[in-house]
mmCIF file of C-alpha atoms in Angstrom:
data_model
loop_
_atom_site.group_PDB
_atom_site.id
_atom_site.type_symbol
_atom_site.label_atom_id
_atom_site.label_comp_id
_atom_site.label_asym_id
_atom_site.label_seq_id
_atom_site.Cartn_x
_atom_site.Cartn_y
_atom_site.Cartn_z
ATOM 1 C CA MET A 1 5.982 -12.403 0.073
ATOM 2 C CA ALA A 2 9.775 -12.681 0.274
ATOM 3 C CA ASP A 3 10.003 -9.656 2.508
ATOM 4 C CA GLN A 4 7.320 -11.078 4.718
ATOM 5 C CA ALA A 5 9.161 -14.412 4.976
ATOM 6 C CA ASP A 6 12.275 -12.597 6.191
ATOM 7 C CA LEU A 7 10.420 -11.129 9.149
ATOM 8 C CA ASP A 8 11.761 -12.301 12.505
ATOM 9 C CA ILE A 9 8.825 -13.377 14.578
ATOM 10 C CA SER A 10 10.537 -13.430 17.943
ATOM 11 C CA MET A 11 7.581 -13.932 20.229
ATOM 12 C CA ILE A 12 3.911 -14.839 20.124
ATOM 13 C CA ILE A 13 1.856 -13.008 22.715
ATOM 14 C CA THR A 14 -1.770 -13.820 23.302
ATOM 15 C CA SER A 15 -3.644 -10.578 23.944
ATOM 16 C CA SER A 16 -7.214 -11.825 24.251
ATOM 17 C CA LEU A 17 -9.216 -10.493 27.171
ATOM 18 C CA ASP A 18 -9.941 -14.094 28.136
ATOM 19 C CA VAL A 19 -6.212 -14.905 28.355
ATOM 20 C CA ARG A 20 -5.391 -18.250 29.912
ATOM 21 C CA VAL A 21 -2.076 -19.038 31.544
ATOM 22 C CA GLY A 22 -1.368 -22.735 31.909
ATOM 23 C CA GLY A 23 -5.108 -23.386 31.585
ATOM 24 C CA VAL A 24 -6.094 -20.926 34.335
ATOM 25 C CA LYS A 25 -8.251 -17.896 33.570
ATOM 26 C CA GLU A 26 -6.771 -14.504 34.375
ATOM 27 C CA ASP A 27 -9.208 -13.730 37.170
ATOM 28 C CA THR A 28 -9.113 -17.137 38.886
ATOM 29 C CA MET A 29 -7.238 -18.235 41.962
ATOM 30 C CA THR A 30 -4.005 -20.178 42.012
ATOM 31 C CA GLU A 31 -2.384 -21.782 45.053
ATOM 32 C CA ASN A 32 -0.303 -18.637 45.475
ATOM 33 C CA GLY A 33 -3.215 -16.195 45.096
ATOM 34 C CA PRO A 34 -5.062 -14.569 42.213
ATOM 35 C CA ILE A 35 -3.448 -13.848 38.868
ATOM 36 C CA ASN A 36 -4.429 -10.217 38.825
ATOM 37 C CA GLY A 37 -3.039 -9.122 35.485
ATOM 38 C CA ASP A 38 0.083 -7.533 36.981
ATOM 39 C CA PHE A 39 2.924 -8.005 34.494
ATOM 40 C CA GLU A 40 5.419 -9.441 36.960
ATOM 41 C CA GLU A 41 2.833 -11.848 38.406
ATOM 42 C CA LEU A 42 1.847 -12.930 34.905
ATOM 43 C CA ALA A 43 5.442 -13.333 33.760
ATOM 44 C CA ASP A 44 6.107 -15.778 36.573
ATOM 45 C CA CYS A 45 3.334 -18.076 35.392
ATOM 46 C CA CYS A 46 3.297 -17.934 31.590
ATOM 47 C CA THR A 47 5.378 -19.716 28.983
ATOM 48 C CA LEU A 48 6.840 -17.593 26.204
ATOM 49 C CA ILE A 49 7.039 -19.250 22.773
ATOM 50 C CA THR A 50 9.977 -18.211 20.612
ATOM 51 C CA ILE A 51 10.094 -18.859 16.856
ATOM 52 C CA ASP A 52 13.394 -18.020 15.188
ATOM 53 C CA ASP A 53 14.351 -18.258 11.536
ATOM 54 C CA GLU A 54 17.690 -19.619 10.354
ATOM 55 C CA SER A 55 19.386 -16.238 10.794
ATOM 56 C CA HIS A 56 19.088 -16.599 14.579
ATOM 57 C CA ASP A 57 20.886 -19.863 15.233
ATOM 58 C CA THR A 58 22.758 -18.439 18.235
ATOM 59 C CA PRO A 59 20.473 -18.066 21.285
ATOM 60 C CA ASP A 60 20.745 -15.188 23.702
ATOM 61 C CA GLU A 61 23.586 -16.214 26.008
ATOM 62 C CA ASN A 62 21.888 -14.500 28.949
ATOM 63 C CA TYR A 63 18.466 -16.050 28.352
ATOM 64 C CA GLU A 64 18.952 -19.182 30.415
ATOM 65 C CA LEU A 65 20.634 -17.199 33.188
ATOM 66 C CA LYS A 66 17.755 -14.738 33.298
ATOM 67 C CA MET A 67 15.156 -17.484 33.376
ATOM 68 C CA ALA A 68 17.034 -19.433 36.058
ATOM 69 C CA THR A 69 17.677 -16.442 38.331
ATOM 70 C CA LYS A 70 15.617 -16.405 41.507
ATOM 71 C CA THR A 71 15.408 -13.728 44.154
ATOM 72 C CA ARG A 72 17.557 -14.797 47.075
ATOM 73 C CA VAL A 73 15.970 -14.281 50.485
ATOM 74 C CA VAL A 74 17.237 -14.138 54.058
ATOM 75 C CA LEU A 75 14.487 -14.798 56.610
ATOM 76 C CA LEU A 76 14.822 -12.790 59.826
ATOM 77 C CA ALA A 77 12.792 -13.650 62.936
ATOM 78 C CA CYS A 78 12.793 -11.181 65.821
ATOM 79 C CA GLY A 79 11.276 -11.871 69.229
ATOM 80 C CA SER A 80 11.825 -12.779 72.848
ATOM 81 C CA PHE A 81 12.423 -16.505 72.252
ATOM 82 C CA ASN A 82 11.657 -16.962 75.921
ATOM 83 C CA PRO A 83 12.297 -19.843 75.386
ATOM 84 C CA ILE A 84 12.653 -20.813 71.731
ATOM 85 C CA THR A 85 10.144 -23.541 70.839
ATOM 86 C CA ASN A 86 9.798 -26.105 68.087
ATOM 87 C CA MET A 87 7.138 -23.870 66.529
ATOM 88 C CA HIS A 88 9.675 -21.062 66.165
ATOM 89 C CA LEU A 89 11.887 -23.466 64.254
ATOM 90 C CA ARG A 90 8.985 -24.825 62.199
ATOM 91 C CA MET A 91 8.139 -21.318 61.011
ATOM 92 C CA PHE A 92 11.441 -21.151 59.162
ATOM 93 C CA GLU A 93 10.882 -24.477 57.436
ATOM 94 C CA ILE A 94 7.276 -23.662 56.514
ATOM 95 C CA ALA A 95 8.269 -20.268 55.093
ATOM 96 C CA LYS A 96 11.175 -21.735 53.140
ATOM 97 C CA ASP A 97 8.981 -24.417 51.558
ATOM 98 C CA SER A 98 6.305 -21.905 50.580
ATOM 99 C CA LEU A 99 8.727 -19.423 49.015
ATOM 100 C CA HIS A 100 10.496 -22.154 47.066
ATOM 101 C CA LYS A 101 7.187 -23.454 45.706
ATOM 102 C CA THR A 102 6.545 -20.106 43.994
ATOM 103 C CA GLY A 103 9.586 -20.740 41.791
ATOM 104 C CA ARG A 104 10.620 -17.119 42.273
ATOM 105 C CA PHE A 105 12.621 -17.254 45.504
ATOM 106 C CA GLU A 106 15.594 -19.098 46.959
ATOM 107 C CA VAL A 107 15.915 -18.944 50.728
ATOM 108 C CA ILE A 108 19.616 -18.894 51.505
ATOM 109 C CA GLU A 109 19.650 -18.227 55.233
ATOM 110 C CA GLY A 110 17.535 -17.936 58.348
ATOM 111 C CA ILE A 111 18.407 -15.659 61.265
ATOM 112 C CA VAL A 112 17.073 -15.763 64.836
ATOM 113 C CA SER A 113 17.477 -12.393 66.567
ATOM 114 C CA PRO A 114 16.503 -12.413 70.270
ATOM 115 C CA VAL A 115 15.411 -9.138 71.852
ATOM 116 C CA SER A 116 17.721 -7.406 74.329
ATOM 117 C CA ASP A 117 17.187 -7.231 78.078
ATOM 118 C CA GLY A 118 16.207 -3.598 77.513
ATOM 119 C CA TYR A 119 12.787 -4.840 76.385
ATOM 120 C CA LYS A 120 11.982 -5.366 80.091
ATOM 121 C CA LYS A 121 9.116 -7.763 79.463
ATOM 122 C CA LYS A 122 7.637 -9.644 82.415
ATOM 123 C CA ASP A 123 9.230 -13.065 82.973
ATOM 124 C CA LEU A 124 11.931 -12.309 80.382
ATOM 125 C CA GLU A 125 15.017 -14.357 81.155
ATOM 126 C CA PRO A 126 18.402 -12.650 80.602
ATOM 127 C CA ALA A 127 19.611 -12.536 77.010
ATOM 128 C CA LYS A 128 22.609 -14.728 77.817
ATOM 129 C CA HIS A 129 20.254 -17.590 78.687
ATOM 130 C CA ARG A 130 17.853 -17.023 75.801
ATOM 131 C CA CYS A 131 20.701 -16.826 73.284
ATOM 132 C CA GLU A 132 22.279 -19.980 74.647
ATOM 133 C CA MET A 133 18.977 -21.828 74.302
ATOM 134 C CA VAL A 134 18.682 -20.626 70.703
ATOM 135 C CA ARG A 135 22.263 -21.657 70.025
ATOM 136 C CA ARG A 136 21.616 -25.162 71.327
ATOM 137 C CA SER A 137 18.322 -25.541 69.470
ATOM 138 C CA LEU A 138 19.996 -24.710 66.137
ATOM 139 C CA LYS A 139 22.754 -27.305 66.344
ATOM 140 C CA THR A 140 20.874 -29.574 63.950
ATOM 141 C CA SER A 141 20.140 -26.835 61.387
ATOM 142 C CA SER A 142 22.390 -26.266 58.399
ATOM 143 C CA TRP A 143 20.890 -22.928 57.361
ATOM 144 C CA ILE A 144 19.422 -21.138 60.411
ATOM 145 C CA ARG A 145 21.725 -19.240 62.749
ATOM 146 C CA LEU A 146 21.682 -17.103 65.870
ATOM 147 C CA ASP A 147 22.609 -13.429 65.648
ATOM 148 C CA THR A 148 23.237 -11.529 68.884
ATOM 149 C CA TRP A 149 23.511 -7.979 67.546
ATOM 150 C CA GLU A 150 20.032 -7.062 68.777
ATOM 151 C CA SER A 151 20.375 -8.812 72.139
ATOM 152 C CA ASP A 152 23.726 -7.070 72.729
ATOM 153 C CA GLN A 153 22.112 -3.625 72.603
ATOM 154 C CA ASP A 154 21.590 -1.807 75.906
ATOM 155 C CA THR A 155 18.087 -0.729 74.969
ATOM 156 C CA TRP A 156 15.184 -2.133 72.988
ATOM 157 C CA THR A 157 15.704 -1.749 69.220
ATOM 158 C CA GLU A 158 12.975 -1.027 66.657
ATOM 159 C CA THR A 159 12.332 -3.802 64.147
ATOM 160 C CA ALA A 160 12.951 -1.469 61.195
ATOM 161 C CA ARG A 161 16.428 -0.715 62.520
ATOM 162 C CA ILE A 162 17.179 -4.417 62.994
ATOM 163 C CA LEU A 163 16.166 -5.120 59.393
ATOM 164 C CA ALA A 164 18.372 -2.258 58.204
ATOM 165 C CA HIS A 165 21.325 -3.696 60.134
ATOM 166 C CA HIS A 166 20.957 -7.133 58.564
ATOM 167 C CA LYS A 167 20.388 -5.686 55.104
ATOM 168 C CA ALA A 168 23.652 -3.754 55.477
ATOM 169 C CA GLN A 169 25.381 -6.975 56.517
ATOM 170 C CA GLN A 170 24.104 -8.795 53.451
ATOM 171 C CA ASP A 171 25.142 -5.903 51.217
ATOM 172 C CA SER A 172 28.654 -6.032 52.666
ATOM 173 C CA ILE A 173 28.846 -9.754 51.917
ATOM 174 C CA TYR A 174 27.913 -9.320 48.280
ATOM 175 C CA ASN A 175 30.109 -6.267 47.738
ATOM 176 C CA ALA A 176 33.228 -8.044 48.947
ATOM 177 C CA ASN A 177 34.905 -11.360 48.363
ATOM 178 C CA GLU A 178 34.728 -12.355 51.984
ATOM 179 C CA LEU A 179 32.491 -11.564 54.942
ATOM 180 C CA ARG A 180 34.134 -9.212 57.392
ATOM 181 C CA PRO A 181 34.834 -10.617 60.866
ATOM 182 C CA THR A 182 31.949 -10.319 63.288
ATOM 183 C CA ARG A 183 31.501 -11.461 66.855
ATOM 184 C CA ASN A 184 27.702 -11.124 66.711
ATOM 185 C CA SER A 185 27.028 -13.550 63.894
ATOM 186 C CA GLU A 186 26.993 -17.291 64.502
ATOM 187 C CA LEU A 187 26.821 -19.527 61.436
ATOM 188 C CA PRO A 188 26.055 -23.239 61.233
ATOM 189 C CA ALA A 189 29.050 -25.225 62.431
ATOM 190 C CA LYS A 190 29.914 -26.802 59.097
ATOM 191 C CA LYS A 191 30.343 -23.363 57.514
ATOM 192 C CA LYS A 192 32.695 -21.948 60.132
ATOM 193 C CA ARG A 193 36.430 -21.661 59.977
ATOM 194 C CA LYS A 194 38.422 -20.054 62.743
ATOM 195 C CA THR A 195 41.271 -17.636 62.272
ATOM 196 C CA ASN A 196 44.061 -17.044 64.745
ATOM 197 C CA ALA A 197 42.125 -14.089 66.126
ATOM 198 C CA GLY A 198 39.177 -16.306 66.921
ATOM 199 C CA THR A 199 36.669 -14.417 64.785
ATOM 200 C CA THR A 200 34.517 -16.079 62.158
ATOM 201 C CA HIS A 201 35.132 -15.525 58.443
ATOM 202 C CA VAL A 202 32.895 -17.034 55.810
ATOM 203 C CA SER A 203 33.490 -17.058 52.089
ATOM 204 C CA CYS A 204 30.657 -15.765 49.921
ATOM 205 C CA ASN A 205 30.790 -18.989 47.933
ATOM 206 C CA MET A 206 30.455 -21.020 51.133
ATOM 207 C CA LEU A 207 27.520 -18.948 52.305
ATOM 208 C CA HIS A 208 25.308 -18.575 49.278
ATOM 209 C CA ASN A 209 27.126 -20.125 46.336
ATOM 210 C CA GLN A 210 28.143 -17.491 43.792
ATOM 211 C CA ALA A 211 26.865 -13.940 44.176
ATOM 212 C CA ASP A 212 27.955 -12.628 40.759
ATOM 213 C CA GLY A 213 25.143 -11.689 38.429
ATOM 214 C CA GLN A 214 22.330 -12.757 40.736
ATOM 215 C CA GLY A 215 21.296 -9.360 42.040
ATOM 216 C CA PRO A 216 20.856 -8.209 45.627
ATOM 217 C CA VAL A 217 19.681 -10.359 48.508
ATOM 218 C CA GLN A 218 16.353 -9.487 50.127
ATOM 219 C CA VAL A 219 15.973 -9.576 53.903
ATOM 220 C CA LYS A 220 12.372 -10.386 54.822
ATOM 221 C CA LEU A 221 10.772 -10.337 58.253
ATOM 222 C CA LEU A 222 9.403 -13.738 59.249
ATOM 223 C CA CYS A 223 6.427 -13.405 61.565
ATOM 224 C CA GLY A 224 3.088 -14.792 62.681
ATOM 225 C CA GLY A 225 -0.316 -13.322 62.004
ATOM 226 C CA ASP A 226 -0.380 -11.806 65.500
ATOM 227 C CA LEU A 227 2.560 -9.536 64.675
ATOM 228 C CA LEU A 228 0.872 -8.425 61.472
ATOM 229 C CA GLU A 229 -2.281 -7.509 63.384
ATOM 230 C CA SER A 230 -0.238 -5.647 65.991
ATOM 231 C CA PHE A 231 0.378 -2.982 63.345
ATOM 232 C CA ALA A 232 -3.140 -1.747 64.147
ATOM 233 C CA VAL A 233 -2.479 -1.292 67.894
ATOM 234 C CA PRO A 234 -2.387 2.482 68.562
ATOM 235 C CA GLY A 235 1.035 3.746 69.577
ATOM 236 C CA LEU A 236 2.759 0.370 69.273
ATOM 237 C CA TRP A 237 4.381 0.978 65.881
ATOM 238 C CA LYS A 238 5.574 4.138 64.205
ATOM 239 C CA PRO A 239 3.620 4.558 60.939
ATOM 240 C CA ALA A 240 6.876 5.337 59.123
ATOM 241 C CA ASP A 241 8.403 2.084 60.400
ATOM 242 C CA ILE A 242 5.435 0.022 59.198
ATOM 243 C CA GLU A 243 5.740 1.459 55.705
ATOM 244 C CA ASP A 244 9.526 1.043 55.742
ATOM 245 C CA ILE A 245 9.207 -2.633 56.697
ATOM 246 C CA VAL A 246 6.597 -3.624 54.126
ATOM 247 C CA ARG A 247 7.921 -1.409 51.319
ATOM 248 C CA ASN A 248 11.668 -1.976 51.595
ATOM 249 C CA TYR A 249 11.915 -5.458 53.118
ATOM 250 C CA GLY A 250 8.675 -7.403 53.047
ATOM 251 C CA LEU A 251 6.941 -9.886 55.301
ATOM 252 C CA VAL A 252 6.586 -13.650 55.273
ATOM 253 C CA CYS A 253 3.589 -14.207 57.525
ATOM 254 C CA ILE A 254 2.704 -17.640 58.917
ATOM 255 C CA THR A 255 -0.989 -17.837 59.734
ATOM 256 C CA ARG A 256 -2.043 -19.019 63.138
ATOM 257 C CA GLU A 257 -5.328 -20.496 64.261
ATOM 258 C CA GLY A 258 -8.021 -17.825 64.501
ATOM 259 C CA SER A 259 -6.128 -15.179 62.527
ATOM 260 C CA ASN A 260 -7.156 -13.763 59.165
ATOM 261 C CA PRO A 261 -4.147 -11.888 57.751
ATOM 262 C CA SER A 262 -5.653 -11.420 54.301
ATOM 263 C CA ARG A 263 -8.635 -9.558 55.716
ATOM 264 C CA PHE A 264 -6.386 -7.468 57.957
ATOM 265 C CA ILE A 265 -4.207 -6.500 54.982
ATOM 266 C CA TYR A 266 -7.330 -5.484 53.060
ATOM 267 C CA GLU A 267 -8.497 -3.264 55.931
ATOM 268 C CA ASN A 268 -5.110 -1.551 56.398
ATOM 269 C CA ASP A 269 -4.252 1.122 53.820
ATOM 270 C CA VAL A 270 -0.459 0.799 54.103
ATOM 271 C CA LEU A 271 -0.432 -3.009 54.042
ATOM 272 C CA SER A 272 -2.912 -3.057 51.166
ATOM 273 C CA LYS A 273 -0.717 -0.673 49.187
ATOM 274 C CA PHE A 274 2.316 -2.939 49.549
ATOM 275 C CA GLN A 275 0.562 -6.301 49.669
ATOM 276 C CA TYR A 276 2.724 -7.504 46.775
ATOM 277 C CA ASN A 277 5.573 -7.582 49.306
ATOM 278 C CA ILE A 278 3.656 -9.646 51.884
ATOM 279 C CA HIS A 279 3.773 -13.408 51.465
ATOM 280 C CA ILE A 280 1.051 -15.225 53.400
ATOM 281 C CA VAL A 281 1.751 -18.848 54.326
ATOM 282 C CA THR A 282 -1.008 -21.081 55.598
ATOM 283 C CA GLU A 283 0.100 -23.671 58.135
ATOM 284 C CA TRP A 284 -2.232 -26.579 57.449
ATOM 285 C CA ILE A 285 -0.689 -28.724 60.165
ATOM 286 C CA THR A 286 -1.947 -26.635 63.050
ATOM 287 C CA ASN A 287 0.351 -26.192 66.007
ATOM 288 C CA ASP A 288 -0.519 -23.943 68.928
ATOM 289 C CA ILE A 289 2.800 -24.152 70.764
ATOM 290 C CA SER A 290 3.709 -20.818 72.338
ATOM 291 C CA ALA A 291 6.493 -19.705 74.657
ATOM 292 C CA THR A 292 3.840 -18.449 77.098
ATOM 293 C CA LYS A 293 2.329 -21.934 77.406
ATOM 294 C CA ILE A 294 5.788 -23.475 77.724
ATOM 295 C CA ARG A 295 6.640 -21.158 80.618
ATOM 296 C CA ARG A 296 3.327 -21.944 82.294
ATOM 297 C CA ALA A 297 3.944 -25.679 82.016
ATOM 298 C CA LEU A 298 7.443 -25.312 83.413
ATOM 299 C CA ARG A 299 6.216 -23.284 86.402
ATOM 300 C CA ARG A 300 3.767 -26.095 87.112
ATOM 301 C CA GLN A 301 6.571 -28.668 86.893
ATOM 302 C CA GLU A 302 4.921 -30.243 83.824
ATOM 303 C CA SER A 303 6.756 -31.908 80.959
ATOM 304 C CA VAL A 304 7.514 -29.908 77.810
ATOM 305 C CA LYS A 305 9.289 -32.726 76.020
ATOM 306 C CA TYR A 306 8.681 -32.720 72.239
ATOM 307 C CA LEU A 307 7.548 -29.090 72.465
ATOM 308 C CA VAL A 308 11.073 -27.694 72.692
ATOM 309 C CA GLN A 309 14.412 -29.212 71.807
ATOM 310 C CA ASP A 310 15.898 -31.620 74.358
ATOM 311 C CA ALA A 311 19.055 -29.498 74.544
ATOM 312 C CA VAL A 312 16.908 -26.530 75.553
ATOM 313 C CA ILE A 313 15.105 -28.535 78.234
ATOM 314 C CA ASP A 314 18.429 -29.667 79.661
ATOM 315 C CA TYR A 315 19.651 -26.075 79.797
ATOM 316 C CA ILE A 316 16.456 -24.898 81.515
ATOM 317 C CA MET A 317 16.731 -27.615 84.134
ATOM 318 C CA LYS A 318 20.422 -27.027 84.843
ATOM 319 C CA ASN A 319 19.883 -23.299 85.281
ATOM 320 C CA SER A 320 16.503 -23.487 87.060
ATOM 321 C CA LEU A 321 14.852 -21.130 84.567
ATOM 322 C CA TYR A 322 11.140 -20.251 84.462
ATOM 323 C CA GLY A 323 10.508 -21.376 88.016
ATOM 324 C CA VAL A 324 11.721 -24.909 87.472
ATOM 325 C CA GLU A 325 12.532 -26.644 90.752
ATOM 326 C CA VAL A 326 15.338 -29.154 90.419
ATOM 327 C CA ALA A 327 15.256 -31.924 93.005
ATOM 328 C CA ASP A 328 18.414 -32.380 95.011
ATOM 329 C CA LYS A 329 20.466 -35.320 93.914
#
């Protein structure tokens, strides 16, 4: 009996087939999807009970750090932004809220990456105008920024390559004490400090608090359900790129009216294989604003106020973009 009393019972694990986590059966749905028995999914939801005897008065010093650590995420949105709309901006906020609610992620930055003029899409305004409209629309944001690396390219750039570029940038930040100078990256105004050379340097601590001991930062592609479904369009995407994106980066997909991303993922072998790396966000406050409809309204000399930022409207009017006719003063 004495030997048995000396046993260190460090953890109680319930192994019943009818295991319940926080009162929810294993095969039932939660607000973030089904608890499917996967260890990592289960670990995020369950509470571990620790019983120590007197010989273990000192707790594991790393325990609280491990439990408090969340995966840090940078959200990257690629597109024409022709022009950028309030819905584009809302996508970032919706995605951030949803990821934070899981308790597993901390969104530390959002990046808007406009496509280059090499895309040659009909009615595509020059990158200098589209970037300036993005820049003006983000003046009120403390965590979303414009990045012009993609738009500065002479030709159209594959999404997988853009993700790789930004992942390399994040890796360089967390492998050094200070971000290297860059003329492509534009950070929120309150985080900037100018050097004599005029380039922007940002301390790691200023960007994302302290990087030590928190692991790597994940760059995830922020998109709508239409982009997800475009993976099935023959010849539009390289199969290797699709797998690279969902395997090595991941998607945060905002559902739009009429789309069914969950069904599409189920019907696609590659997406189904890596569905653990696809975060679906339902936008319950429906909003059908699109850049196409904005351009149409502008061509017809109709108001787009409250659909895009006022600073963007002013820029469009001053530069007579999208067929806008400015009356002579």
